[in-house]
C-alpha cells in the first residue's frame, strides 16, 4: 500500500515543475492544490507544505508569508496558520491550529492555491514503513526481501501475516527454541515401534530414538547416527526445527530470525528419526495433520491449512499408494500439501529407478502436491535442486538462516544456522500459502492455490535453462494481493 505514496509524490512534483515552467499560466487552483496528497490514510489533517513561486513576496519575506497564510486561515474560520519551517528546497511547512477534516483540508488546499503567488500546496503526507521486523538477524534472511532472490514477504506483511492459519510441519519433530516455541501448537509423534526382527537388528527404538513408539510428544530427541550398517552416519540435524522456523519463527521480537508467515501457528508432526522414517507412518501423519482419523491416535485439534513436507525418497522411486491416498484425503479436507522437489540435481518427474523405469522422485511424483525447487540469493537454480515438469514453483533454498539446536546428539542449547536444500525452499512456499489462506474470503483448494502461486510467481532473474524449476520464484506480495482480489 505504501507503494502508491512515492508515485503520487513524483506526480505532484512533475505538476509543480510544469506549473513553474509556465510562469504566465493563469491561476489554476485545481492544479496547484494537490488533493491526491490527502490520500495517505490519515483521518485528520494538520500539516501542509506550501511552495511559493520563486521571487514572490511570501517567498522572500516572512511578513508577506504571514499575511498570505492569515488570509487563507481567516477564509476558513481558523485563527491562524503557523509556519513551522522552510524546507531545503524552499517550501514552507505550515500547521493548522486544530485537526481538520478531509473536507476542511480540501477547502484549505483550494484556498491557499487561489493565491497567485502559490506554486503548489499539499498535505504533508505521512509515509509508513514497509513493515520490516526488528529481529536481530533479519538482514541475513535474503529470502524474505525484495532482492533478486527474495520472495517479497516484507511488502506482503503489510497486508497479511498468516493470522488464524495452521501449518503442519511433518518432519523430525521440534527442539525447544525461544524464537519458535510461541508459535507452536499441539503436535504428535508418528514414529511407530519396530518389529521384533527389526528391533533385533538395530535396537527396539532405533528410528524413534525417544524410547517409545507413537506418542503425543513431538520433541526431537536428535537424529544422529553412528551405525554405518544402518545408514549414513552423522550428527543430529534439527531439520524440523529449521523448517518450522522458516514457516513461523517468532517475528518482530528483536531477536534472531523472522518467519514467512509470522502470525501462523505450526503443528510439529514427527515422522523422521534416526535414518529417516517409514512411508506408512508419514501417510498416517498426513491424514492426521489434515484432520482425518488415524486409529489409536486422538484427533488433531488444529487441522492444517497447509502441510509442509520437506522430505522425500533418497533415490528415484514410484510414489507409494499410501501417500497418494493420504494426499487425496488431505486435499479433500482442505489442506494444501506442499513438498520439496529433492536435492539430487535430477529430474523429479522422470529420473529412472534401479530397474531403469522413469519413476521420478517421491513426493513430487505423488500427483496433486505442490512441488518446490530451490534458488540461490541471486535467484538462480540451486545446483542441487531437482527439476523437471513436476516442479511447480521455486523459493530460496541456499544459505537459509533459521532456528536449530547446538546438540550433536541430543538437544543442548538453541542456535541459528544456515542450511541448504529444497527442504529450506518448501517452508517459504508453505508460509506464503498460509498468508494467502489468511486473507482469502473462501479458502483456496489445492488446485486453486497451485494456480495462484504459479500465476503470481516472479520470473527467474537467472534462467534455470534446461533444468526447469517451475513457474518462477514464489512472490508473497503478488500472491497475497491476488488472493485479496478473489
Ligand atoms: Ca515416540
Ligand atoms: Ca516422542
Ligand atoms: Ca525472531
Coordinates of C-alpha atoms and ligand atoms in Angstrom, one line a residue:
X1 CA 0.0 0.0 0.0
X2 CA 2.9 2.4 0.7
X3 CA 4.0 2.0 -3.0
X4 CA 1.4 4.5 -4.0
X5 CA 2.9 7.3 -2.0
X6 CA 6.2 7.8 -3.7
X7 CA 4.4 7.6 -7.0
X8 CA 1.9 10.3 -6.1
X9 CA 4.7 12.5 -4.8
X10 CA 6.5 12.1 -8.1
X11 CA 3.3 13.1 -9.9
X12 CA 2.9 16.2 -7.8
X13 CA 6.5 17.2 -8.3
X14 CA 6.0 16.8 -12.0
X15 CA 2.9 19.0 -11.8
X16 CA 4.9 21.6 -9.8
X17 CA 7.6 21.7 -12.3
X18 CA 5.2 22.1 -15.2
X19 CA 3.5 25.0 -13.5
X20 CA 6.8 26.6 -12.5
X21 CA 7.8 26.5 -16.1
X22 CA 4.6 28.2 -17.3
X23 CA 5.2 31.4 -15.3
X24 CA 2.4 33.2 -17.0
X25 CA -0.2 30.5 -16.8
X26 CA -3.4 31.8 -15.3
X27 CA -4.1 30.9 -11.6
X28 CA -5.5 27.4 -11.7
X29 CA -6.3 26.4 -8.2
X30 CA -7.2 22.8 -9.0
X31 CA -3.8 22.0 -10.4
X32 CA -1.8 23.7 -7.7
X33 CA -3.8 22.1 -4.8
X34 CA -2.5 18.5 -4.7
X35 CA -5.7 16.9 -3.5
X36 CA -4.3 13.4 -4.0
X37 CA -1.9 14.1 -1.2
X38 CA -4.9 13.8 1.2
X39 CA -4.9 10.1 0.4
X40 CA -2.3 9.0 2.9
X41 CA -4.6 7.0 5.2
X42 CA -5.0 9.9 7.7
X43 CA -8.3 10.6 9.3
X44 CA -7.5 14.2 10.1
X45 CA -5.0 16.7 8.7
X46 CA -2.9 19.4 10.3
X47 CA 0.4 19.8 8.4
X48 CA 0.7 21.2 4.9
X49 CA 3.5 22.1 2.6
X50 CA 3.1 25.3 0.6
X51 CA 5.5 26.3 -2.1
X52 CA 5.5 30.0 -3.1
X53 CA 6.8 30.9 -6.5
X54 CA 10.4 31.9 -6.6
X55 CA 10.8 35.7 -6.4
X56 CA 7.3 36.4 -4.9
X57 CA 6.9 38.4 -1.7
X58 CA 5.8 35.5 0.5
X59 CA 8.9 33.5 -0.7
X60 CA 11.2 36.4 0.2
X61 CA 9.6 38.0 3.2
X62 CA 8.2 36.5 6.4
X63 CA 5.6 39.2 7.0
X64 CA 4.2 38.7 3.5
X65 CA 4.1 35.0 4.1
X66 CA 2.2 35.5 7.3
X67 CA -0.3 37.7 5.5
X68 CA -0.9 35.2 2.8
X69 CA -1.4 32.4 5.3
X70 CA -3.5 34.6 7.5
X71 CA -5.8 35.4 4.6
X72 CA -6.3 31.7 3.9
X73 CA -6.8 30.9 7.6
X74 CA -9.5 33.5 8.1
X75 CA -11.3 32.5 4.9
X76 CA -11.8 29.1 6.6
X77 CA -12.6 30.5 10.1
X78 CA -9.2 29.4 11.5
X79 CA -7.3 31.8 13.8
X80 CA -4.0 31.3 12.0
X81 CA -1.8 29.0 10.0
X82 CA 1.6 28.8 11.6
X83 CA 4.8 28.4 9.6
X84 CA 7.0 25.7 11.2
X85 CA 10.0 25.9 9.0
X86 CA 11.2 26.3 5.4
X87 CA 12.4 23.1 3.7
X88 CA 15.7 22.7 1.9
X89 CA 14.0 23.2 -1.4
X90 CA 12.2 26.4 -0.4
X91 CA 8.8 25.2 0.6
X92 CA 7.1 26.2 3.8
X93 CA 5.7 23.7 6.3
X94 CA 2.6 25.1 7.9
X95 CA 0.3 23.8 10.6
X96 CA -3.3 24.4 11.4
X97 CA -4.4 25.3 14.9
X98 CA -6.6 22.2 15.1
X99 CA -7.1 19.0 13.3
X100 CA -9.0 19.4 10.1
X101 CA -11.5 17.0 8.5
X102 CA -10.9 15.9 4.9
X103 CA -13.4 18.4 3.7
X104 CA -11.8 21.2 5.6
X105 CA -8.4 20.2 4.4
X106 CA -9.6 20.1 0.8
X107 CA -11.0 23.6 1.2
X108 CA -7.8 24.8 2.8
X109 CA -5.7 23.5 -0.1
X110 CA -8.0 25.2 -2.6
X111 CA -8.0 28.5 -0.7
X112 CA -4.2 28.6 -0.4
X113 CA -3.8 27.6 -4.0
X114 CA -6.0 30.5 -5.1
X115 CA -3.2 32.9 -4.1
X116 CA -1.4 33.6 -7.4
X117 CA 1.9 33.6 -5.5
X118 CA 1.5 29.9 -4.7
X119 CA 3.1 27.4 -6.9
X120 CA 1.8 24.3 -5.1
X121 CA 0.2 23.2 -1.8
X122 CA -0.2 19.8 -0.5
X123 CA -0.9 17.7 2.6
X124 CA 2.4 16.8 4.4
X125 CA 1.8 13.1 3.7
X126 CA 2.5 10.5 6.2
X127 CA 4.7 7.7 4.9
X128 CA 4.6 4.3 6.6
X129 CA 7.4 1.9 6.9
X130 CA 7.1 -1.3 4.9
X131 CA 6.9 -3.5 7.9
X132 CA 10.4 -4.8 8.4
X133 CA 10.7 -6.9 11.5
X134 CA 13.3 -5.9 14.1
X135 CA 14.7 -9.5 14.5
X136 CA 18.4 -9.1 15.1
X137 CA 19.4 -11.4 12.3
X138 CA 16.7 -10.4 9.8
X139 CA 19.1 -8.8 7.4
X140 CA 20.7 -12.1 6.9
X141 CA 17.4 -13.5 5.6
X142 CA 17.7 -12.5 2.0
X143 CA 14.8 -14.9 1.2
X144 CA 12.2 -12.5 2.5
X145 CA 13.3 -9.3 0.9
X146 CA 13.0 -7.6 -2.5
X147 CA 16.4 -8.5 -3.9
X148 CA 16.9 -10.9 -6.8
X149 CA 16.4 -14.0 -4.7
X150 CA 13.7 -12.7 -2.3
X151 CA 10.1 -13.6 -2.2
X152 CA 8.8 -10.1 -1.4
X153 CA 7.5 -11.1 2.0
X154 CA 8.3 -7.8 3.6
X155 CA 5.7 -6.0 1.4
X156 CA 3.2 -8.9 1.7
X157 CA 3.4 -8.5 5.5
X158 CA 1.8 -5.1 5.2
X159 CA -1.3 -6.9 4.0
X160 CA -1.2 -10.4 5.6
X161 CA 0.9 -12.2 8.3
X162 CA -1.0 -15.5 8.3
X163 CA -3.2 -14.9 11.4
X164 CA -5.6 -17.7 12.0
X165 CA -3.8 -20.3 9.9
X166 CA -2.1 -23.5 10.9
X167 CA 0.8 -25.1 9.1
X168 CA 1.7 -28.7 9.9
X169 CA 5.4 -29.4 9.6
X170 CA 5.8 -33.1 9.0
X171 CA 9.5 -33.7 9.8
X172 CA 11.9 -34.7 12.6
X173 CA 9.9 -33.1 15.4
X174 CA 10.8 -30.0 17.2
X175 CA 13.5 -28.8 19.6
X176 CA 12.7 -26.1 22.1
X177 CA 13.7 -22.7 20.9
X178 CA 12.7 -19.4 22.4
X179 CA 12.4 -17.9 18.9
X180 CA 9.9 -20.5 17.9
X181 CA 8.0 -22.0 20.9
X182 CA 5.5 -19.2 21.0
X183 CA 4.2 -20.1 17.5
X184 CA 3.9 -23.9 18.1
X185 CA 0.6 -25.6 18.9
X186 CA -0.2 -29.3 19.5
X187 CA 1.7 -31.9 17.5
X188 CA 2.3 -35.7 17.6
X189 CA 5.0 -38.2 17.2
X190 CA 4.0 -40.8 14.5
X191 CA 7.2 -42.9 14.6
X192 CA 5.9 -46.4 15.4
X193 CA 7.8 -49.2 17.0
X194 CA 9.9 -51.6 15.0
X195 CA 9.1 -55.2 14.5
X196 CA 10.8 -57.8 16.6
X197 CA 13.2 -58.7 13.8
X198 CA 14.0 -55.1 13.1
X199 CA 14.5 -54.4 16.8
X200 CA 16.8 -57.3 17.0
X201 CA 18.9 -55.9 14.1
X202 CA 19.0 -52.3 15.1
X203 CA 17.6 -52.0 18.6
X204 CA 13.9 -51.5 19.6
X205 CA 13.9 -47.7 19.3
X206 CA 16.4 -47.3 16.5
X207 CA 14.4 -44.9 14.4
X208 CA 12.3 -43.3 17.1
X209 CA 15.3 -42.7 19.5
X210 CA 12.9 -41.4 22.1
X211 CA 12.4 -44.7 23.9
X212 CA 8.9 -45.4 22.8
X213 CA 6.6 -45.9 19.9
X214 CA 3.9 -43.3 18.7
X215 CA 3.3 -40.7 21.4
X216 CA 1.8 -37.3 21.9
X217 CA 5.2 -35.6 22.4
X218 CA 6.7 -34.4 19.0
X219 CA 10.0 -33.3 20.7
X220 CA 13.0 -34.1 18.5
X221 CA 15.4 -36.3 20.6
X222 CA 18.1 -35.9 17.8
X223 CA 18.6 -38.0 14.7
X224 CA 22.3 -38.6 15.0
X225 CA 23.5 -42.0 13.7
X226 CA 26.8 -43.7 14.5
X227 CA 26.0 -47.1 13.0
X228 CA 27.3 -47.3 9.4
X229 CA 25.4 -50.5 8.8
X230 CA 22.1 -48.7 9.3
X231 CA 22.5 -45.5 7.2
X232 CA 24.9 -42.6 6.7
X233 CA 26.5 -41.6 10.0
X234 CA 26.3 -38.0 11.2
X235 CA 25.2 -35.6 13.9
X236 CA 21.7 -34.5 14.7
X237 CA 20.2 -32.2 12.0
X238 CA 17.4 -30.4 13.9
X239 CA 15.8 -30.3 10.4
X240 CA 12.2 -30.0 11.6
X241 CA 13.1 -27.1 13.9
X242 CA 14.8 -25.3 11.0
X243 CA 11.9 -25.8 8.7
X244 CA 9.4 -24.7 11.3
X245 CA 11.4 -21.6 11.9
X246 CA 11.2 -20.6 8.3
X247 CA 7.4 -21.1 8.3
X248 CA 6.8 -19.1 11.5
X249 CA 9.7 -18.2 13.8
X250 CA 8.6 -15.7 16.4
X251 CA 8.9 -12.4 14.5
X252 CA 9.5 -8.8 15.4
X253 CA 10.7 -9.8 18.9
X254 CA 14.1 -8.1 18.4
X255 CA 15.7 -11.5 18.4
X256 CA 17.0 -14.0 15.9
X257 CA 15.0 -14.6 12.8
X258 CA 11.6 -13.9 11.2
X259 CA 9.2 -16.4 9.7
X260 CA 7.4 -16.4 6.4
X261 CA 4.0 -16.3 8.0
X262 CA 4.8 -14.6 11.3
X263 CA 1.2 -14.9 12.7
X264 CA 0.6 -18.5 11.6
X265 CA 0.8 -21.4 14.1
X266 CA 2.9 -24.5 13.4
X267 CA 1.9 -28.0 14.4
X268 CA 5.0 -30.1 14.6
X269 CA 4.4 -33.7 13.4
X270 CA 7.3 -36.1 14.0
X271 CA 7.9 -38.8 11.4
X272 CA 11.6 -38.8 10.7
X273 CA 14.0 -40.2 13.3
X274 CA 17.4 -41.8 13.1
X275 CA 17.9 -42.9 9.4
X276 CA 14.7 -41.3 8.3
X277 CA 11.1 -42.6 8.6
X278 CA 8.6 -45.1 7.1
X279 CA 6.1 -44.1 4.4
X280 CA 3.4 -45.8 6.5
X281 CA 4.0 -43.5 9.4
X282 CA 4.2 -40.5 7.1
X283 CA 1.0 -41.3 5.4
X284 CA -0.8 -41.5 8.8
X285 CA 0.8 -38.2 9.7
X286 CA -0.6 -36.6 6.5
X287 CA -4.1 -37.9 7.3
X288 CA -3.9 -36.8 11.0
X289 CA -2.4 -33.3 10.2
X290 CA -5.3 -32.6 7.8
X291 CA -7.9 -33.5 10.4
X292 CA -8.5 -37.1 9.3
X293 CA -8.9 -40.0 11.7
X294 CA -6.0 -42.3 12.5
X295 CA -6.7 -45.4 14.6
X296 CA -5.2 -45.2 18.1
X297 CA -4.4 -41.5 17.8
X298 CA -6.5 -38.7 19.2
X299 CA -7.8 -36.3 16.6
X300 CA -5.7 -33.3 15.7
X301 CA -7.4 -30.2 17.4
X302 CA -5.5 -27.9 15.0
X303 CA -6.2 -29.2 11.4
X304 CA -3.7 -27.8 9.0
X305 CA -4.5 -25.2 6.4
X306 CA -1.1 -26.1 4.9
X307 CA 1.0 -29.2 5.2
X308 CA 4.8 -28.8 4.7
X309 CA 6.8 -31.9 3.8
X310 CA 10.4 -31.1 3.3
X311 CA 11.2 -34.8 2.8
X312 CA 11.1 -37.5 0.2
X313 CA 12.9 -40.5 -1.3
X314 CA 16.7 -40.6 -1.2
X315 CA 16.6 -42.1 -4.7
X316 CA 14.1 -42.3 -7.6
X317 CA 11.1 -44.4 -6.7
X318 CA 7.4 -44.6 -7.6
X319 CA 5.0 -42.7 -5.2
X320 CA 3.7 -45.2 -2.6
X321 CA -0.1 -45.8 -2.9
X322 CA -0.4 -45.0 0.8
X323 CA 0.9 -41.5 0.1
X324 CA -1.5 -41.0 -2.9
X325 CA -4.4 -42.0 -0.8
X326 CA -3.4 -39.8 2.2
X327 CA -2.7 -36.8 -0.1
X328 CA -6.1 -37.1 -1.8
X329 CA -7.8 -37.2 1.6
X330 CA -5.8 -34.2 2.9
X331 CA -6.8 -32.1 -0.2
X332 CA -10.4 -33.1 0.3
X333 CA -10.3 -31.9 3.9
X334 CA -8.9 -28.6 2.6
X335 CA -5.2 -28.9 3.5
X336 CA -2.7 -27.5 0.9
X337 CA 0.1 -30.0 0.5
X338 CA 3.5 -28.6 -0.3
X339 CA 6.6 -30.8 -0.8
X340 CA 10.3 -30.5 -1.5
X341 CA 11.5 -31.4 -5.0
X342 CA 14.6 -33.1 -3.7
X343 CA 18.3 -32.3 -3.7
X344 CA 19.8 -34.7 -6.3
X345 CA 20.1 -32.4 -9.3
X346 CA 17.8 -34.8 -11.0
X347 CA 14.5 -34.8 -12.9
X348 CA 11.9 -35.2 -10.2
X349 CA 9.4 -36.5 -12.7
X350 CA 11.4 -38.9 -14.9
X351 CA 14.6 -39.9 -13.0
X352 CA 15.0 -43.7 -13.5
X353 CA 15.0 -46.2 -10.7
X354 CA 17.3 -49.2 -10.4
X355 CA 15.1 -51.1 -12.9
X356 CA 15.5 -48.3 -15.5
X357 CA 11.9 -47.2 -15.1
X358 CA 11.3 -43.4 -15.3
X359 CA 9.6 -43.0 -12.0
X360 CA 10.9 -39.7 -10.6
X361 CA 11.1 -38.7 -7.0
X362 CA 8.6 -39.1 -4.2
X363 CA 7.0 -36.7 -3.2
X364 CA 7.0 -34.7 -6.5
X365 CA 5.6 -37.7 -8.3
X366 CA 2.6 -38.1 -5.9
X367 CA 0.1 -36.3 -8.1
X368 CA -1.6 -33.2 -6.7
X369 CA 1.2 -32.0 -4.4
X370 CA 2.7 -28.6 -5.0
X371 CA 6.4 -29.3 -5.5
X372 CA 9.1 -26.7 -4.7
X373 CA 12.6 -26.3 -6.2
X374 CA 15.4 -24.2 -4.7
X375 CA 17.0 -21.0 -5.7
X376 CA 20.1 -19.0 -4.5
X377 CA 20.3 -15.5 -3.2
X378 CA 20.7 -14.3 -6.8
X379 CA 17.6 -16.1 -8.0
X380 CA 19.4 -18.8 -9.9
X381 CA 18.7 -22.5 -9.5
X382 CA 20.5 -24.0 -6.5
X383 CA 22.9 -26.5 -8.1
X384 CA 21.4 -29.4 -6.1
X385 CA 17.8 -28.7 -6.8
X386 CA 15.8 -31.4 -8.5
X387 CA 13.9 -30.1 -11.6
X388 CA 11.5 -31.1 -14.3
X389 CA 7.9 -30.6 -15.3
X390 CA 6.6 -31.9 -11.9
X391 CA 8.2 -28.9 -10.1
X392 CA 5.6 -26.2 -9.7
X393 CA 7.5 -23.3 -8.2
X394 CA 10.8 -22.2 -6.6
X395 CA 11.8 -20.5 -3.5
X396 CA 15.1 -19.6 -1.7
X397 CA 16.9 -22.7 -0.6
X398 CA 20.6 -21.8 -0.4
X399 CA 22.0 -20.3 2.8
X400 CA 18.7 -20.1 4.7
X401 CA 19.1 -19.0 8.3
X402 CA 16.7 -20.5 10.8
X403 CA 16.2 -22.0 14.2
X404 CA 18.1 -25.1 15.2
X405 CA 19.9 -26.6 18.3
X406 CA 23.5 -26.9 19.1
X407 CA 23.3 -30.6 20.2
X408 CA 25.4 -33.0 18.2
X409 CA 23.3 -35.9 19.6
X410 CA 20.5 -34.9 22.0
X411 CA 19.3 -31.3 22.3
X412 CA 21.5 -28.9 24.2
X413 CA 21.2 -25.1 23.6
X414 CA 19.3 -23.2 21.0
X415 CA 21.1 -21.8 17.9
X416 CA 20.6 -20.4 14.4
X417 CA 22.2 -21.9 11.4
X418 CA 22.1 -21.5 7.6
X419 CA 21.1 -24.7 5.8
X420 CA 20.8 -25.5 2.1
X421 CA 18.1 -27.6 0.5
X422 CA 14.8 -27.8 -1.2
X423 CA 13.8 -28.5 2.4
X424 CA 14.5 -24.9 3.1
X425 CA 12.7 -23.7 0.0
X426 CA 9.5 -25.6 0.7
X427 CA 8.6 -23.8 4.0
X428 CA 8.9 -20.4 2.2
X429 CA 6.1 -21.6 -0.1
X430 CA 4.1 -23.1 2.7
X431 CA 4.3 -19.8 4.6
X432 CA 3.1 -17.9 1.5
X433 CA 0.2 -20.4 1.2
X434 CA -0.7 -19.6 4.8
X435 CA -0.6 -15.8 4.1
X436 CA -2.9 -16.4 1.1
X437 CA -5.4 -18.5 3.1
X438 CA -5.4 -15.9 5.9
X439 CA -6.8 -13.2 3.5
X440 CA -8.8 -15.3 1.1
X441 CA -12.6 -14.9 1.5
X442 CA -13.0 -18.6 0.9
X443 CA -10.0 -20.9 1.4
X444 CA -8.4 -21.9 -1.8
X445 CA -8.4 -25.5 -2.9
X446 CA -5.1 -27.3 -3.7
X447 CA -5.6 -26.6 -7.4
X448 CA -6.6 -23.0 -6.9
X449 CA -3.6 -22.5 -4.7
X450 CA -1.2 -24.1 -7.3
X451 CA -2.7 -21.9 -10.0
X452 CA -2.5 -18.7 -7.9
X453 CA 1.1 -19.3 -6.7
X454 CA 2.2 -20.1 -10.3
X455 CA 0.4 -17.2 -11.9
X456 CA 1.8 -14.7 -9.4
X457 CA 5.4 -16.1 -9.3
X458 CA 8.2 -13.8 -10.2
X459 CA 10.2 -14.5 -13.4
X460 CA 13.6 -16.1 -12.6
X461 CA 16.3 -13.4 -12.7
X462 CA 18.6 -16.1 -13.8
X463 CA 17.1 -18.7 -16.2
X464 CA 17.3 -22.3 -15.0
X465 CA 17.8 -23.2 -18.6
X466 CA 17.4 -26.9 -19.4
X467 CA 16.7 -27.7 -15.7
X468 CA 13.3 -26.0 -15.1
X469 CA 12.1 -25.5 -11.6
X470 CA 8.6 -24.2 -12.1
X471 CA 6.8 -21.0 -13.0
X472 CA 9.2 -18.7 -11.1
X473 CA 10.1 -17.7 -7.6
X474 CA 7.1 -17.6 -5.3
X475 CA 6.0 -13.9 -4.8
X476 CA 4.4 -13.4 -1.4
X477 CA 3.3 -9.8 -2.2
X478 CA 1.7 -10.7 -5.6
X479 CA 0.1 -13.9 -4.2
X480 CA -1.5 -12.0 -1.2
X481 CA -2.8 -9.2 -3.4
X482 CA -4.3 -11.7 -5.9
X483 CA -5.9 -13.6 -3.0
X484 CA -7.4 -10.4 -1.6
X485 CA -8.8 -9.6 -5.1
X486 CA -10.6 -13.0 -5.4
Ligands
LIG1 CA1 7.9 -41.8 20.3
LIG2 CA1 8.0 -38.6 21.2
LIG3 CA1 12.6 -13.6 16.0

